[in-house]
Amino acid sequence: MLNGKKIVLGVSGGIAIYKAVDLVSKLRKRGAEVRVVMTEHATKFVSPLLFSEISGNPAAVTMWDNRGEHSVEHIALAKWADLLVVAPATANILAKAACGLADDLLSTVLLATPCPKIVCPAMNSGMYTNPATQANLETLRRRGYTVMEPDAGHLACGVNGPGRLPEVPEIIAFLERFTALREGRLRGLRFLVTAAGTREPIDPVRYVGNRSSGKMGYAVAREALLQGADVTLVTGPSALTPPPYAKVVRVETTQQMLDACLAAYPDVDVVIKAAAVADFKPRDVADQKIKKIDPEDGMTVVMDQNPDILKILGSHKQQQFLVGFAAETQHLLENAAAKVRKKNLDMIVANDVSQAGAGFNTDTNIVKFLYPDGTVESLEKMSKDDVALRLIDRVLERRAAKQ
Ligand code: PMT
């Protein structure tokens, strides 16, 4: 979402300024064009030369430099920016912005620009929690500014508390989400995505499970979020970190996944069920760890059928566009097409999990999209992120056609 964006990064004088240097670099890696405006105090920490080099544009400090192209520097920057971010934002620059003061380049650009403005406060906890700073932030929010809350923790001044500038990946994720919610093609849509495998306990230490890592479902959730959707991610146990801004519901058993899906279902527009759901569960779960048995005797675990979550969702379908996944090892197309019918789906993503580079715990997948009208679209091997992207393309097209 940040590719091609023109971002003015306002940098005020706080110790967290070192993160701003990395922020410029990461923004440029995402394809953004960055111009840095520094306060006079910021130049006491870092030379403008560093920001000029890292941004590829001259870092501006004063309104009184005649730079030719930007002879009226504050107006030129104010018009040029798609987005203005102040990071770190000190108590001083926040107070100036809240009062409408324009006594240096950054405060003047803040006053002049019509573009969206985000401030990332970073300061000593006492200054941050001071009613004056909080009142200034409230004023800025009322006037349409977006405030990225600081982290709490150990601060450079030696105290523990709120006021720390979030880490650069968090700031990037915040800016991406901010942009996606304003411009993403999925903005306003609510997605329910399931991921990873469910587990059915045998005793307190053992379970029946499967090989799903969650990579496919997490890729779908991440892509939907990046495009502005509101995403509820119902996930079985997974070693992966959920994408930022997902509403995460962690479950273990199929029954828990069913309950979580049913709770979210009435309010969602799109369901993508990438989870590998345990179809069976042990009839009896032992209270204590089962002890070793005589090898001659063997052991029998009686399994009961679990509910079919997707079929239940399909039987209650209203506005929801329902997408299933089919993990097959033979008769891929026939089996997947049968699931579309039986579960009342709008689309299924079929993967032959016996193929190399497809299915469980791989970074790639090889899938076919099947629809109720019998159309089949075969995709070559690609990353799970790319599968997610292509899947969302098709969901949007088919959903629009259905409506
Ligand atoms: O997580 P990864 O390691 O990245 O692996 C990805 C994946 C292989 C798990 C994924 O690509 C995939 O194929 N997911 C579906 C696995 C599966 O359970 O397939 P199935 O054919 O058994 O079920 C068909 C559909 O019904 C699935 O959408 C499944 O979520 C759903 N289902 C199945 C059984 C059940 N009791 N309830 C269900 O909702």
Short mmCIF file of C-alpha atoms and ligand atoms in Angstrom, two decimals:
data_model
loop_
_atom_site.label_atom_id
_atom_site.label_comp_id
_atom_site.label_asym_id
_atom_site.label_seq_id
_atom_site.Cartn_x
_atom_site.Cartn_y
_atom_site.Cartn_z
CA MET A 1 0.00 0.00 0.00
CA LEU A 2 2.95 2.37 0.49
CA ASN A 3 4.37 1.84 -3.00
CA GLY A 4 4.47 5.19 -4.83
CA LYS A 5 3.27 7.14 -1.78
CA LYS A 6 4.81 10.58 -1.24
CA ILE A 7 5.55 10.79 2.46
CA VAL A 8 6.84 13.78 4.39
CA LEU A 9 8.50 12.47 7.53
CA GLY A 10 8.65 15.11 10.24
CA VAL A 11 11.43 14.44 12.72
CA SER A 12 11.56 16.28 16.02
CA GLY A 13 14.30 16.24 18.64
CA GLY A 14 14.06 13.11 20.75
CA ILE A 15 16.38 10.25 21.50
CA ALA A 16 14.20 7.91 19.41
CA ILE A 17 15.38 9.77 16.32
CA TYR A 18 17.69 6.83 15.54
CA LYS A 19 14.60 4.79 14.67
CA ALA A 20 13.49 7.49 12.22
CA VAL A 21 16.64 6.87 10.17
CA ASP A 22 15.72 3.21 9.76
CA LEU A 23 12.09 4.16 9.14
CA VAL A 24 13.10 6.25 6.10
CA SER A 25 15.11 3.35 4.73
CA LYS A 26 12.25 0.83 5.22
CA LEU A 27 9.69 3.19 3.68
CA ARG A 28 11.86 3.57 0.59
CA LYS A 29 12.26 -0.21 0.37
CA ARG A 30 8.46 -0.37 0.17
CA GLY A 31 8.50 2.01 -2.79
CA ALA A 32 7.56 5.22 -0.96
CA GLU A 33 9.19 8.54 -1.82
CA VAL A 34 10.29 10.26 1.38
CA ARG A 35 11.18 13.86 2.15
CA VAL A 36 12.39 14.58 5.65
CA VAL A 37 11.62 17.77 7.55
CA MET A 38 13.64 18.19 10.74
CA THR A 39 13.16 20.58 13.62
CA GLU A 40 16.16 22.62 14.71
CA HIS A 41 16.30 20.49 17.91
CA ALA A 42 16.39 17.27 15.85
CA THR A 43 19.58 18.48 14.15
CA LYS A 44 21.29 18.46 17.57
CA PHE A 45 20.90 14.64 17.59
CA VAL A 46 21.48 13.80 13.92
CA SER A 47 22.88 15.73 10.99
CA PRO A 48 20.45 16.54 8.15
CA LEU A 49 23.07 15.02 5.86
CA LEU A 50 22.22 11.54 7.16
CA PHE A 51 18.52 11.98 6.41
CA SER A 52 19.34 13.51 3.00
CA GLU A 53 21.48 10.52 2.08
CA ILE A 54 19.08 7.90 3.36
CA SER A 55 15.98 9.51 1.84
CA GLY A 56 17.61 10.48 -1.46
CA ASN A 57 16.16 14.00 -1.05
CA PRO A 58 17.56 17.03 0.76
CA ALA A 59 16.38 17.04 4.38
CA ALA A 60 14.76 20.41 5.08
CA VAL A 61 15.12 22.31 8.34
CA THR A 62 14.28 25.93 7.66
CA MET A 63 11.88 27.93 5.55
CA TRP A 64 14.60 30.38 4.65
CA ASP A 65 16.74 28.22 2.36
CA ASN A 66 16.18 29.14 -1.25
CA ARG A 67 16.24 25.77 -2.99
CA GLY A 68 14.92 26.87 -6.39
CA GLU A 69 12.26 24.20 -6.97
CA HIS A 70 11.06 24.58 -3.41
CA SER A 71 11.56 28.29 -2.98
CA VAL A 72 8.39 28.44 -0.88
CA GLU A 73 9.43 25.27 0.89
CA HIS A 74 6.55 24.82 3.34
CA ILE A 75 3.86 25.23 0.67
CA ALA A 76 5.66 23.00 -1.82
CA LEU A 77 6.04 20.20 0.76
CA ALA A 78 2.48 20.65 2.01
CA LYS A 79 1.14 20.22 -1.53
CA TRP A 80 3.52 17.41 -2.46
CA ALA A 81 2.71 15.07 0.46
CA ASP A 82 0.21 12.21 0.27
CA LEU A 83 0.88 11.52 3.92
CA LEU A 84 2.64 13.40 6.72
CA VAL A 85 4.11 11.34 9.54
CA VAL A 86 5.84 12.85 12.57
CA ALA A 87 8.13 10.28 14.23
CA PRO A 88 9.35 10.85 16.81
CA ALA A 89 6.84 13.53 17.81
CA THR A 90 7.99 15.37 20.94
CA ALA A 91 5.68 17.07 23.45
CA ASN A 92 6.87 20.37 21.97
CA ILE A 93 5.88 19.71 18.34
CA LEU A 94 2.53 18.24 19.49
CA ALA A 95 1.86 21.36 21.55
CA LYS A 96 2.76 23.61 18.63
CA ALA A 97 0.53 21.65 16.26
CA ALA A 98 -2.36 21.70 18.72
CA CYS A 99 -2.01 25.49 19.12
CA GLY A 100 -1.63 26.10 15.41
CA LEU A 101 1.80 27.67 15.88
CA ALA A 102 3.93 27.98 12.77
CA ASP A 103 7.34 29.12 13.90
CA ASP A 104 9.50 26.61 12.05
CA LEU A 105 9.31 24.51 8.88
CA LEU A 106 7.74 21.37 10.39
CA SER A 107 5.01 23.17 12.35
CA THR A 108 4.27 25.30 9.28
CA VAL A 109 3.98 22.28 6.96
CA LEU A 110 1.70 20.60 9.53
CA LEU A 111 -0.54 23.65 9.45
CA ALA A 112 -0.48 24.05 5.68
CA THR A 113 -0.92 20.52 4.38
CA PRO A 114 -4.34 19.08 3.57
CA CYS A 115 -3.01 15.49 3.55
CA PRO A 116 -3.65 12.90 6.31
CA LYS A 117 -1.38 13.36 9.33
CA ILE A 118 -0.08 10.73 11.72
CA VAL A 119 1.89 11.53 14.85
CA CYS A 120 3.97 9.02 16.80
CA PRO A 121 4.57 10.56 20.25
CA ALA A 122 7.86 9.62 21.93
CA MET A 123 8.99 11.20 25.16
CA ASN A 124 9.50 10.73 28.90
CA SER A 125 6.48 9.07 30.60
CA GLY A 126 5.82 12.08 32.81
CA MET A 127 5.69 14.35 29.79
CA TYR A 128 3.49 11.91 27.88
CA THR A 129 0.96 11.39 30.67
CA ASN A 130 0.95 15.09 31.59
CA PRO A 131 -2.59 16.44 31.13
CA ALA A 132 -1.23 19.16 28.85
CA THR A 133 0.20 16.62 26.38
CA GLN A 134 -2.90 14.43 26.59
CA ALA A 135 -5.12 17.47 25.97
CA ASN A 136 -2.99 18.40 22.96
CA LEU A 137 -3.28 14.87 21.55
CA GLU A 138 -7.03 14.99 22.07
CA THR A 139 -7.21 18.29 20.21
CA LEU A 140 -5.19 16.85 17.34
CA ARG A 141 -7.42 13.74 17.18
CA ARG A 142 -10.50 15.95 17.06
CA ARG A 143 -8.97 17.80 14.13
CA GLY A 144 -8.44 14.60 12.18
CA TYR A 145 -4.89 13.66 13.16
CA THR A 146 -4.19 9.98 13.78
CA VAL A 147 -2.12 9.17 16.85
CA MET A 148 -0.02 6.02 17.00
CA GLU A 149 0.15 5.24 20.70
CA PRO A 150 3.67 4.89 22.10
CA ASP A 151 4.87 1.61 23.61
CA ALA A 152 5.44 1.27 27.32
CA GLY A 153 8.73 0.02 28.70
CA HIS A 154 12.18 1.13 29.75
CA LEU A 155 12.87 4.61 28.39
CA ALA A 156 16.22 6.25 27.66
CA CYS A 157 15.64 8.66 30.56
CA GLY A 158 15.76 5.68 32.94
CA VAL A 159 12.08 5.37 33.84
CA ASN A 160 9.60 2.63 33.00
CA GLY A 161 6.31 3.68 31.46
CA PRO A 162 4.58 4.80 28.28
CA GLY A 163 6.45 7.02 25.84
CA ARG A 164 8.67 4.74 23.78
CA LEU A 165 8.54 5.09 20.00
CA PRO A 166 7.29 1.73 18.63
CA GLU A 167 9.77 -0.37 16.66
CA VAL A 168 10.07 0.41 12.95
CA PRO A 169 8.21 -2.73 11.69
CA GLU A 170 5.28 -1.75 13.92
CA ILE A 171 5.27 1.80 12.53
CA ILE A 172 5.39 0.44 8.97
CA ALA A 173 2.51 -1.96 9.74
CA PHE A 174 0.55 0.96 11.23
CA LEU A 175 1.10 3.10 8.12
CA GLU A 176 0.19 0.20 5.80
CA ARG A 177 -2.99 -0.48 7.75
CA PHE A 178 -3.85 3.22 7.84
CA THR A 179 -3.46 3.45 4.06
CA ALA A 180 -5.31 0.16 3.43
CA LEU A 181 -8.29 1.31 5.47
CA ARG A 182 -8.51 4.49 3.36
CA GLU A 183 -7.65 3.12 -0.06
CA GLY A 184 -7.60 -0.71 -0.04
CA ARG A 185 -10.03 -2.47 -2.35
CA LEU A 186 -11.30 -4.62 0.56
CA ARG A 187 -12.05 -1.70 2.87
CA GLY A 188 -15.42 -2.10 4.53
CA LEU A 189 -15.44 -5.89 3.97
CA ARG A 190 -15.32 -8.31 6.88
CA PHE A 191 -13.44 -11.57 6.42
CA LEU A 192 -13.46 -14.73 8.53
CA VAL A 193 -10.33 -16.78 7.85
CA THR A 194 -9.48 -20.10 9.47
CA ALA A 195 -5.96 -21.46 9.62
CA ALA A 196 -3.79 -24.31 10.92
CA GLY A 197 -5.00 -27.67 12.18
CA THR A 198 -7.35 -28.57 15.00
CA ARG A 199 -6.27 -31.07 17.67
CA GLU A 200 -8.38 -33.62 19.49
CA PRO A 201 -7.12 -34.73 22.90
CA ILE A 202 -6.58 -38.41 23.77
CA ASP A 203 -5.36 -37.70 27.30
CA PRO A 204 -3.86 -34.62 29.02
CA VAL A 205 -0.59 -34.91 27.06
CA ARG A 206 -1.52 -36.50 23.70
CA TYR A 207 -3.72 -35.49 20.80
CA VAL A 208 -4.76 -36.45 17.28
CA GLY A 209 -3.72 -33.70 14.89
CA ASN A 210 -2.45 -33.02 11.38
CA ARG A 211 0.47 -31.39 9.60
CA SER A 212 -1.04 -27.96 8.91
CA SER A 213 1.34 -25.14 9.86
CA GLY A 214 -1.10 -22.27 9.31
CA LYS A 215 1.04 -20.77 6.51
CA MET A 216 -1.75 -20.83 3.92
CA GLY A 217 -4.44 -19.38 6.17
CA TYR A 218 -2.13 -16.75 7.67
CA ALA A 219 -1.13 -15.66 4.14
CA VAL A 220 -4.80 -15.16 3.25
CA ALA A 221 -5.45 -13.21 6.46
CA ARG A 222 -2.34 -11.04 5.91
CA GLU A 223 -3.28 -10.23 2.32
CA ALA A 224 -6.88 -9.38 3.22
CA LEU A 225 -5.63 -7.04 5.98
CA LEU A 226 -3.12 -5.39 3.65
CA GLN A 227 -6.00 -4.62 1.30
CA GLY A 228 -8.10 -3.04 4.04
CA ALA A 229 -10.44 -5.84 5.17
CA ASP A 230 -11.48 -6.35 8.74
CA VAL A 231 -10.21 -9.88 9.48
CA THR A 232 -11.15 -12.37 12.17
CA LEU A 233 -8.55 -15.13 12.15
CA VAL A 234 -9.67 -18.32 13.85
CA THR A 235 -6.53 -20.35 14.24
CA GLY A 236 -5.56 -23.74 15.54
CA PRO A 237 -2.17 -24.03 17.27
CA SER A 238 0.57 -22.58 15.05
CA ALA A 239 4.15 -21.43 15.52
CA LEU A 240 3.51 -18.40 13.29
CA THR A 241 2.93 -14.85 14.48
CA PRO A 242 -0.51 -13.68 13.38
CA PRO A 243 -0.52 -10.68 11.04
CA PRO A 244 -0.92 -7.29 12.76
CA TYR A 245 -4.46 -5.96 13.08
CA ALA A 246 -6.19 -9.36 12.78
CA LYS A 247 -8.74 -10.19 15.46
CA VAL A 248 -7.24 -13.49 16.53
CA VAL A 249 -9.29 -16.27 18.09
CA ARG A 250 -7.12 -19.19 19.20
CA VAL A 251 -8.76 -22.59 19.32
CA GLU A 252 -7.64 -26.15 19.73
CA THR A 253 -10.47 -28.56 18.93
CA THR A 254 -12.90 -28.74 16.03
CA GLN A 255 -15.80 -27.94 18.37
CA GLN A 256 -13.99 -24.77 19.53
CA MET A 257 -13.35 -23.78 15.91
CA LEU A 258 -17.02 -24.35 15.12
CA ASP A 259 -18.09 -22.18 18.07
CA ALA A 260 -15.69 -19.37 17.05
CA CYS A 261 -16.83 -19.51 13.42
CA LEU A 262 -20.51 -19.48 14.34
CA ALA A 263 -19.95 -16.47 16.63
CA ALA A 264 -18.31 -14.45 13.83
CA TYR A 265 -20.39 -15.76 10.92
CA PRO A 266 -23.52 -13.55 11.01
CA ASP A 267 -21.45 -10.37 10.55
CA VAL A 268 -18.95 -11.39 7.88
CA ASP A 269 -19.01 -10.93 4.11
CA VAL A 270 -16.38 -13.51 3.12
CA VAL A 271 -15.31 -16.79 4.75
CA ILE A 272 -12.08 -18.48 3.70
CA LYS A 273 -11.62 -21.83 5.39
CA ALA A 274 -8.00 -22.82 4.95
CA ALA A 275 -7.81 -24.73 8.25
CA ALA A 276 -7.23 -28.47 8.27
CA VAL A 277 -9.99 -29.63 10.55
CA ALA A 278 -9.82 -32.91 12.47
CA ASP A 279 -12.71 -34.98 11.13
CA PHE A 280 -12.60 -37.42 14.04
CA LYS A 281 -12.11 -37.20 17.78
CA PRO A 282 -11.48 -39.88 20.40
CA ARG A 283 -14.78 -40.90 21.99
CA ASP A 284 -13.26 -41.00 25.48
CA VAL A 285 -10.59 -38.59 26.69
CA ALA A 286 -8.58 -40.03 29.58
CA ASP A 287 -8.33 -37.83 32.70
CA GLN A 288 -4.78 -38.98 33.38
CA LYS A 289 -1.87 -39.79 31.11
CA ILE A 290 -2.43 -43.27 29.63
CA LYS A 291 0.25 -45.69 30.84
CA LYS A 292 2.26 -48.01 28.62
CA ILE A 293 0.46 -51.20 27.65
CA ASP A 294 1.61 -54.71 26.98
CA PRO A 295 2.72 -54.66 23.30
CA GLU A 296 0.83 -57.92 22.75
CA ASP A 297 -2.47 -56.30 23.71
CA GLY A 298 -2.30 -53.27 21.44
CA MET A 299 -4.63 -50.38 22.07
CA THR A 300 -7.87 -49.28 20.46
CA VAL A 301 -9.02 -45.67 20.35
CA VAL A 302 -12.65 -45.37 19.25
CA MET A 303 -13.14 -42.21 17.17
CA ASP A 304 -16.36 -40.25 16.68
CA GLN A 305 -17.14 -38.03 13.71
CA ASN A 306 -16.63 -34.29 14.33
CA PRO A 307 -19.07 -31.70 13.00
CA ASP A 308 -18.32 -30.43 9.48
CA ILE A 309 -17.92 -26.71 10.15
CA LEU A 310 -17.98 -25.62 6.54
CA LYS A 311 -21.09 -27.66 5.79
CA ILE A 312 -22.86 -26.07 8.74
CA LEU A 313 -21.84 -22.59 7.54
CA GLY A 314 -22.98 -23.48 4.00
CA SER A 315 -26.39 -24.55 5.26
CA HIS A 316 -26.89 -21.14 6.97
CA LYS A 317 -25.45 -19.04 4.17
CA GLN A 318 -26.93 -15.58 3.63
CA GLN A 319 -24.76 -12.67 2.45
CA GLN A 320 -21.53 -14.62 3.03
CA PHE A 321 -19.29 -15.63 0.12
CA LEU A 322 -18.02 -19.04 1.20
CA VAL A 323 -14.64 -20.41 0.15
CA GLY A 324 -13.39 -23.84 1.17
CA PHE A 325 -10.06 -25.56 0.66
CA ALA A 326 -9.80 -29.19 -0.38
CA ALA A 327 -6.75 -31.18 0.63
CA GLU A 328 -6.68 -34.28 -1.55
CA THR A 329 -4.21 -37.03 -2.38
CA GLN A 330 -6.21 -38.50 -5.29
CA HIS A 331 -9.11 -37.59 -7.63
CA LEU A 332 -8.47 -33.90 -6.89
CA LEU A 333 -11.05 -32.36 -9.21
CA GLU A 334 -13.87 -34.86 -8.58
CA ASN A 335 -13.47 -34.72 -4.80
CA ALA A 336 -13.16 -30.93 -4.71
CA ALA A 337 -16.20 -30.46 -6.98
CA ALA A 338 -18.23 -32.77 -4.71
CA LYS A 339 -17.27 -30.59 -1.70
CA VAL A 340 -18.47 -27.44 -3.50
CA ARG A 341 -21.90 -29.05 -3.92
CA LYS A 342 -22.20 -30.77 -0.53
CA LYS A 343 -21.05 -27.75 1.47
CA ASN A 344 -22.90 -25.11 -0.63
CA LEU A 345 -19.68 -23.22 -1.43
CA ASP A 346 -19.10 -20.29 -3.81
CA MET A 347 -15.57 -21.45 -4.54
CA ILE A 348 -13.04 -24.06 -3.47
CA VAL A 349 -9.25 -24.05 -3.56
CA ALA A 350 -8.09 -27.59 -4.32
CA ASN A 351 -4.55 -28.67 -3.52
CA ASP A 352 -3.08 -32.09 -4.15
CA VAL A 353 -1.12 -32.37 -0.92
CA SER A 354 0.92 -35.31 -2.21
CA GLN A 355 2.66 -33.05 -4.78
CA ALA A 356 6.09 -31.60 -3.94
CA GLY A 357 5.79 -27.88 -3.16
CA ALA A 358 2.07 -28.10 -2.36
CA GLY A 359 -0.06 -28.48 0.73
CA PHE A 360 1.11 -28.84 4.29
CA ASN A 361 3.93 -26.79 5.80
CA THR A 362 5.45 -25.65 2.49
CA ASP A 363 6.05 -22.00 1.53
CA THR A 364 4.53 -22.67 -1.90
CA ASN A 365 1.32 -24.23 -3.10
CA ILE A 366 -0.10 -25.61 -6.35
CA VAL A 367 -3.83 -25.00 -6.47
CA LYS A 368 -6.89 -25.12 -8.67
CA PHE A 369 -9.89 -22.84 -8.18
CA LEU A 370 -13.27 -24.54 -8.74
CA TYR A 371 -16.66 -22.83 -8.87
CA PRO A 372 -20.27 -24.07 -8.66
CA ASP A 373 -20.70 -23.53 -12.44
CA GLY A 374 -18.02 -26.18 -13.07
CA THR A 375 -15.29 -23.73 -14.14
CA VAL A 376 -11.76 -24.77 -13.15
CA GLU A 377 -8.74 -22.46 -13.06
CA SER A 378 -5.31 -24.06 -12.62
CA LEU A 379 -2.49 -22.02 -11.13
CA GLU A 380 1.18 -22.87 -11.44
CA LYS A 381 3.36 -23.39 -8.36
CA MET A 382 3.69 -20.11 -6.47
CA SER A 383 4.26 -18.75 -2.97
CA LYS A 384 1.34 -19.02 -0.55
CA ASP A 385 1.32 -15.19 -0.46
CA ASP A 386 0.73 -15.15 -4.22
CA VAL A 387 -1.97 -17.82 -3.95
CA ALA A 388 -3.66 -15.59 -1.35
CA LEU A 389 -3.46 -12.59 -3.68
CA ARG A 390 -4.94 -14.51 -6.63
CA LEU A 391 -7.63 -15.97 -4.39
CA ILE A 392 -8.69 -12.51 -3.23
CA ASP A 393 -8.81 -11.30 -6.86
CA ARG A 394 -11.24 -14.11 -7.69
CA VAL A 395 -13.31 -13.65 -4.53
CA LEU A 396 -13.86 -10.01 -5.46
CA GLU A 397 -14.79 -10.80 -9.07
CA ARG A 398 -17.11 -13.69 -8.25
CA ARG A 399 -18.70 -11.92 -5.31
CA ALA A 400 -19.43 -8.88 -7.48
CA ALA A 401 -20.94 -11.14 -10.18
CA LYS A 402 -23.06 -12.95 -7.59
CA GLN A 403 -24.41 -9.69 -6.22
O1 PMT B 1 -1.40 -24.73 6.93
P1 PMT B 1 -0.43 -25.13 5.85
O2 PMT B 1 0.73 -25.93 6.38
O3 PMT B 1 0.01 -23.95 5.03
O4 PMT B 1 -1.20 -26.13 4.85
C1 PMT B 1 -2.22 -25.65 4.02
C2 PMT B 1 -3.36 -26.65 3.88
C3 PMT B 1 -2.87 -27.88 3.16
C4 PMT B 1 -3.90 -27.04 5.27
C5 PMT B 1 -4.50 -25.92 3.06
O5 PMT B 1 -3.99 -25.59 1.81
C6 PMT B 1 -5.73 -26.81 2.92
O6 PMT B 1 -5.87 -27.58 1.99
N1 PMT B 1 -6.70 -26.68 3.86
C7 PMT B 1 -7.89 -27.54 3.96
C8 PMT B 1 -7.55 -28.84 4.64
C9 PMT B 1 -8.76 -29.72 4.81
O7 PMT B 1 -9.19 -29.94 5.91
O8 PMT B 1 -9.30 -30.13 3.71
P2 PMT B 1 -10.60 -31.11 3.61
O9 PMT B 1 -10.67 -31.43 2.18
O10 PMT B 1 -10.52 -32.19 4.62
O11 PMT B 1 -11.81 -30.17 4.02
C10 PMT B 1 -12.52 -29.40 3.05
C11 PMT B 1 -12.94 -28.07 3.65
O12 PMT B 1 -13.89 -28.31 4.71
C12 PMT B 1 -11.83 -27.27 4.24
O13 PMT B 1 -12.08 -25.93 3.94
C13 PMT B 1 -11.94 -27.53 5.74
O14 PMT B 1 -11.53 -26.38 6.49
C14 PMT B 1 -13.43 -27.75 5.91
N2 PMT B 1 -13.77 -28.71 6.99
C15 PMT B 1 -13.35 -30.00 6.94
C16 PMT B 1 -13.73 -30.87 7.92
C17 PMT B 1 -14.55 -30.43 8.98
N3 PMT B 1 -14.90 -31.25 9.95
N4 PMT B 1 -14.93 -29.16 9.02
C18 PMT B 1 -14.55 -28.29 8.03
O15 PMT B 1 -14.93 -27.11 8.08
#
